[in-house]
Coordinates of C-alpha atoms (C1' of nucleotides) in Angstrom, one line a residue:
Chain A
X30 CA 8.0 -53.1 -54.9
X31 CA 9.6 -53.5 -58.3
X32 CA 13.1 -52.7 -59.2
X33 CA 11.9 -49.9 -61.5
X34 CA 10.5 -48.0 -58.6
X35 CA 13.7 -48.3 -56.7
X36 CA 15.2 -46.2 -59.4
X37 CA 12.3 -43.7 -59.6
X38 CA 12.5 -43.0 -56.0
X39 CA 16.0 -41.5 -56.1
X40 CA 15.9 -38.1 -57.7
X41 CA 19.6 -38.2 -58.5
X42 CA 19.7 -41.6 -60.1
X43 CA 16.3 -41.6 -61.8
X44 CA 16.6 -40.9 -65.5
X45 CA 13.1 -39.6 -66.1
X46 CA 13.4 -37.2 -63.2
X47 CA 16.8 -36.1 -64.3
X48 CA 15.4 -35.4 -67.8
X49 CA 12.0 -34.0 -66.8
X50 CA 13.6 -31.6 -64.4
X51 CA 14.8 -29.8 -67.4
X52 CA 12.2 -30.5 -70.0
X53 CA 9.4 -29.9 -67.6
X54 CA 10.0 -26.2 -67.5
X55 CA 7.8 -23.7 -69.2
X56 CA 9.4 -23.5 -72.6
X57 CA 11.7 -26.5 -73.5
X58 CA 9.0 -28.8 -75.0
X59 CA 7.7 -25.9 -77.1
X60 CA 11.2 -25.1 -78.5
X61 CA 11.8 -28.8 -79.3
X62 CA 8.4 -29.1 -81.1
X63 CA 9.1 -25.9 -83.1
X64 CA 12.6 -27.0 -84.1
X65 CA 11.1 -30.3 -85.0
X66 CA 8.9 -28.7 -87.5
X67 CA 11.1 -26.0 -88.9
X68 CA 14.5 -27.8 -88.8
X69 CA 16.6 -24.6 -88.5
X70 CA 15.7 -21.3 -87.0
X71 CA 17.4 -18.1 -86.0
X72 CA 17.1 -16.7 -82.5
X73 CA 14.8 -14.0 -83.5
X74 CA 12.6 -16.4 -85.6
X75 CA 12.2 -18.6 -82.6
X76 CA 11.2 -15.8 -80.4
X77 CA 8.7 -14.5 -82.8
X78 CA 7.2 -18.0 -83.3
X79 CA 6.4 -18.2 -79.6
X80 CA 3.8 -15.8 -78.4
X81 CA 5.1 -14.6 -75.1
X82 CA 8.5 -15.8 -74.2
X83 CA 11.0 -13.3 -72.9
X84 CA 14.3 -12.9 -74.6
X85 CA 16.1 -14.0 -71.4
X86 CA 14.1 -17.2 -71.0
X87 CA 14.6 -18.1 -74.6
X88 CA 18.3 -17.8 -74.1
X89 CA 18.2 -19.8 -70.9
X90 CA 16.1 -22.5 -72.4
X91 CA 18.3 -22.8 -75.5
X92 CA 21.4 -23.0 -73.3
X93 CA 20.0 -25.8 -71.3
X94 CA 18.8 -27.7 -74.3
X95 CA 22.2 -27.2 -75.8
X96 CA 24.0 -28.5 -72.7
X97 CA 21.8 -31.6 -72.7
X98 CA 22.9 -32.2 -76.3
X99 CA 19.3 -31.8 -77.6
X100 CA 19.9 -28.6 -79.6
X101 CA 22.8 -27.5 -81.7
X102 CA 23.9 -23.9 -81.9
X103 CA 25.7 -22.6 -84.9
X104 CA 27.2 -19.1 -84.9
X105 CA 28.0 -17.3 -88.1
X106 CA 30.8 -14.8 -87.8
X107 CA 28.9 -12.0 -89.4
X108 CA 27.8 -8.5 -88.4
X109 CA 25.1 -8.2 -87.4
X110 CA 25.5 -11.6 -85.7
X111 CA 23.6 -14.6 -86.9
X112 CA 22.9 -17.7 -84.9
X113 CA 21.0 -20.8 -86.0
X114 CA 19.5 -23.5 -83.9
X115 CA 18.5 -27.0 -84.8
X116 CA 17.8 -30.3 -83.1
X117 CA 20.7 -32.7 -82.7
X118 CA 20.2 -36.4 -83.4
X119 CA 19.4 -36.9 -79.7
X120 CA 16.8 -34.1 -79.9
X121 CA 15.3 -35.7 -83.0
X122 CA 15.1 -39.1 -81.2
X123 CA 13.1 -37.4 -78.4
X124 CA 10.6 -35.8 -80.8
X125 CA 8.3 -38.8 -81.4
X126 CA 7.9 -39.3 -77.7
X127 CA 6.8 -35.7 -77.2
X128 CA 4.5 -36.0 -80.1
X129 CA 2.8 -39.1 -78.7
X130 CA 2.4 -37.3 -75.4
X131 CA 1.1 -34.3 -77.4
X132 CA -1.4 -36.5 -79.2
X133 CA -2.6 -38.0 -75.9
X134 CA -3.0 -34.4 -74.5
X135 CA -5.0 -33.4 -77.6
X136 CA -7.3 -36.4 -77.3
X137 CA -7.9 -35.9 -73.6
X138 CA -7.8 -32.2 -73.1
X139 CA -11.6 -31.8 -73.3
X140 CA -12.2 -34.5 -70.7
X141 CA -9.5 -33.0 -68.5
X142 CA -11.0 -29.5 -68.7
X143 CA -14.3 -30.9 -67.8
X144 CA -12.8 -32.7 -64.8
X145 CA -11.1 -29.6 -63.7
X146 CA -14.3 -27.5 -64.0
X147 CA -16.2 -30.1 -62.0
X148 CA -13.7 -30.0 -59.2
X149 CA -13.6 -26.2 -59.1
X150 CA -10.4 -25.8 -61.0
Chain B
X171 CA 4.5 -22.3 -90.3
X172 CA 2.2 -25.4 -89.8
X173 CA -1.2 -25.3 -88.1
X174 CA 0.1 -27.4 -85.3
X175 CA 2.5 -24.7 -84.2
X176 CA -0.3 -22.2 -84.3
X177 CA -1.8 -24.2 -81.5
X178 CA 1.4 -24.7 -79.5
X179 CA 2.0 -21.0 -79.5
X180 CA -1.0 -20.2 -77.4
X181 CA -0.5 -21.4 -73.8
X182 CA -4.2 -21.3 -73.1
X183 CA -5.3 -23.4 -76.1
X184 CA -2.3 -25.7 -76.4
X185 CA -3.2 -29.1 -75.0
X186 CA 0.3 -30.2 -74.3
X187 CA 1.1 -27.0 -72.5
X188 CA -2.1 -27.3 -70.5
X189 CA -1.3 -30.8 -69.5
X190 CA 2.4 -30.4 -68.9
X191 CA 1.8 -27.4 -66.8
X192 CA 0.5 -29.9 -64.3
X193 CA 2.4 -33.0 -65.0
X194 CA 5.7 -31.2 -65.4
X195 CA 5.9 -30.5 -61.7
X196 CA 8.2 -32.2 -59.3
X197 CA 6.1 -35.2 -58.3
X198 CA 3.2 -35.9 -60.6
X199 CA 5.0 -38.2 -63.0
X200 CA 6.5 -40.2 -60.2
X201 CA 3.1 -40.7 -58.5
X202 CA 1.6 -41.8 -61.8
X203 CA 4.4 -44.3 -62.3
X204 CA 4.1 -45.7 -58.8
X205 CA 0.3 -46.1 -59.0
X206 CA 0.8 -47.7 -62.4
X207 CA 2.9 -50.4 -60.8
X208 CA 1.1 -50.8 -57.5
X209 CA -2.5 -50.3 -58.6
X210 CA -3.8 -49.2 -55.2
X211 CA -2.0 -47.5 -52.4
X212 CA -2.8 -45.7 -49.3
X213 CA -1.6 -42.1 -48.6
X214 CA 1.1 -43.3 -46.2
X215 CA 2.3 -46.1 -48.5
X216 CA 2.7 -43.5 -51.3
X217 CA 4.7 -41.2 -49.1
X218 CA 7.0 -43.9 -47.9
X219 CA 7.5 -45.2 -51.5
X220 CA 8.9 -41.8 -52.4
X221 CA 12.1 -40.8 -50.8
X222 CA 11.7 -37.2 -50.0
X223 CA 8.3 -35.8 -50.7
X224 CA 6.7 -33.7 -48.0
X225 CA 3.3 -34.5 -46.8
X226 CA 2.0 -31.2 -48.1
X227 CA 3.3 -31.8 -51.6
X228 CA 1.9 -35.3 -51.8
X229 CA -1.5 -33.9 -50.8
X230 CA -1.2 -31.1 -53.4
X231 CA 0.0 -33.4 -56.1
X232 CA -2.8 -36.0 -55.5
X233 CA -5.4 -33.3 -55.4
X234 CA -4.2 -31.9 -58.8
X235 CA -4.1 -35.4 -60.3
X236 CA -7.6 -36.1 -59.0
X237 CA -9.0 -32.8 -60.4
X238 CA -7.5 -33.7 -63.8
X239 CA -9.3 -37.1 -63.5
X240 CA -6.1 -39.1 -63.6
X241 CA -6.2 -40.4 -60.1
X242 CA -9.2 -41.7 -58.1
X243 CA -9.4 -41.2 -54.3
X244 CA -11.4 -43.5 -52.2
X245 CA -12.2 -42.7 -48.6
X246 CA -13.1 -45.4 -46.1
X247 CA -15.2 -44.1 -43.3
X248 CA -13.0 -45.7 -40.6
X249 CA -11.1 -44.5 -37.6
X250 CA -8.2 -44.0 -38.0
X251 CA -9.1 -42.8 -41.5
X252 CA -8.0 -44.8 -44.6
X253 CA -7.7 -43.4 -48.1
X254 CA -6.7 -45.4 -51.1
X255 CA -5.5 -44.0 -54.4
X256 CA -5.5 -45.6 -57.8
X257 CA -5.2 -44.5 -61.5
X258 CA -8.4 -43.8 -63.4
X259 CA -8.9 -45.1 -66.9
X260 CA -7.6 -41.8 -68.2
X261 CA -4.6 -42.1 -65.9
X262 CA -3.9 -45.6 -67.2
X263 CA -4.2 -44.4 -70.8
X264 CA -1.4 -41.9 -70.0
X265 CA 0.9 -44.5 -68.6
X266 CA 2.4 -45.9 -71.8
X267 CA 3.3 -42.5 -73.0
X268 CA 5.2 -41.8 -69.8
X269 CA 6.8 -45.2 -70.0
X270 CA 8.0 -44.5 -73.5
X271 CA 9.4 -41.2 -72.3
X272 CA 11.0 -43.0 -69.4
X273 CA 12.6 -45.6 -71.7
X274 CA 14.0 -42.8 -73.8
X275 CA 15.4 -41.1 -70.7
X276 CA 17.0 -44.3 -69.5
X277 CA 18.6 -45.0 -72.9
X278 CA 19.9 -41.4 -73.2
X279 CA 20.7 -40.5 -69.6
X280 CA 24.4 -41.4 -69.9
X281 CA 24.9 -39.3 -73.1
X282 CA 23.0 -36.4 -71.5
X283 CA 25.1 -36.5 -68.4
X284 CA 28.2 -36.5 -70.5
X285 CA 26.9 -33.5 -72.5
X286 CA 26.1 -31.7 -69.3
X287 CA 29.6 -32.4 -67.9
X288 CA 31.2 -31.2 -71.0
X289 CA 29.3 -28.0 -70.9
X290 CA 30.1 -27.4 -67.3
X291 CA 26.7 -28.4 -66.0
Chain C
dC9 C1' -3.8 -42.0 -40.4
dT10 C1' -4.8 -38.3 -43.5
dG11 C1' -4.9 -34.5 -43.9
dA12 C1' -5.4 -28.6 -43.5
dA13 C1' -3.1 -24.1 -42.3
dT14 C1' 0.6 -21.3 -41.8
dC15 C1' 5.1 -19.5 -42.5
dC16 C1' 9.3 -19.5 -44.8
dT17 C1' 12.9 -20.3 -48.4
dT18 C1' 14.2 -21.3 -53.0
dT19 C1' 13.6 -21.1 -57.7
dA20 C1' 11.5 -19.8 -62.1
dG21 C1' 10.6 -16.4 -64.8
dG22 C1' 9.7 -11.4 -66.5
dA23 C1' 11.2 -6.3 -67.3
dT24 C1' 14.5 -3.4 -68.3
dA25 C1' 18.9 -1.5 -69.7
dC26 C1' 23.1 -2.2 -71.9
dT27 C1' 26.7 -4.3 -75.5
dG28 C1' 29.7 -6.2 -79.5
Chain D
dC150 C1' 20.9 -9.4 -84.2
dA151 C1' 21.8 -12.0 -80.4
dG152 C1' 22.7 -11.8 -76.6
dT153 C1' 24.4 -10.4 -70.9
dA154 C1' 23.5 -8.3 -66.5
dT155 C1' 20.6 -6.7 -63.0
dC156 C1' 16.7 -6.3 -60.5
dC157 C1' 12.2 -7.7 -59.2
dT158 C1' 7.9 -10.6 -58.7
dA159 C1' 5.4 -14.8 -58.5
dA160 C1' 5.2 -19.5 -57.9
dA161 C1' 6.8 -23.9 -56.1
dG162 C1' 8.0 -26.4 -52.5
dG163 C1' 9.6 -27.6 -47.5
dA164 C1' 9.0 -27.4 -42.3
dT165 C1' 6.2 -27.1 -38.7
dT166 C1' 2.0 -27.1 -36.2
dC167 C1' -2.6 -28.5 -35.4
dA168 C1' -7.1 -31.4 -36.0
dG169 C1' -10.8 -35.0 -36.9

DNA sequence: CTGAATCCTTTAGGATACTG
DNA sequence: CAGTATCCTAAAGGATTCAG
């Protein structure tokens, strides 16, 4: 077995597992993609731009992305409050990889759906 | 808002969400990476090559990957039974995208860990 | 050896109400 | 407007037992 797999096997040391544990949730990728297109968005704009995310989950998702240093949160001391979100450099550097995955998904989604249907899924 | 985002917003039509709903679980990526290195493996070999996966979850994971047409399952009619798994062409075509994501994770894991620590995570 | 079936715990996520 | 706090449900995943 290669050295690479020695790393993958340990959930605590494995970079991709450490990262995907966060990004593999229901909303993170979507938030990153949206911020990648729109540059800067307010909390409310983000929520409206996603069909069905709850306010709680948007908050949780943004906090996690922020703590990973992928998203930056800027608070304007105004009333009513105003908070703007944008990708950090690290977040931007992740973007092309998500896009390439997204392209693969778009290309293969029909085949995948056919496979699932055939198997009763 | 761009057309791309119109697609992302709908969880049912969005390819990347449809795909990541499956692949974003705890074990799928790891199985794909391992099969990408080892070509063909038996059920037991796969389980041993992962530190802590339960037998049930390995079965579930492999069934989902199979139903997505990413993994092929070959049964040898022997006693005791023998089942070999390998990536399909579709699975192989996904591999480089996961690797590029994995490379990004490896490069950024230290910074991410520092960010998390700083934020109390 | 490769599972399937069952039960149980943990976690993710949603709904609602409230606040500066 | 941008959250927090609380409660609740659903889904993921683990442990155990059994079977061909």
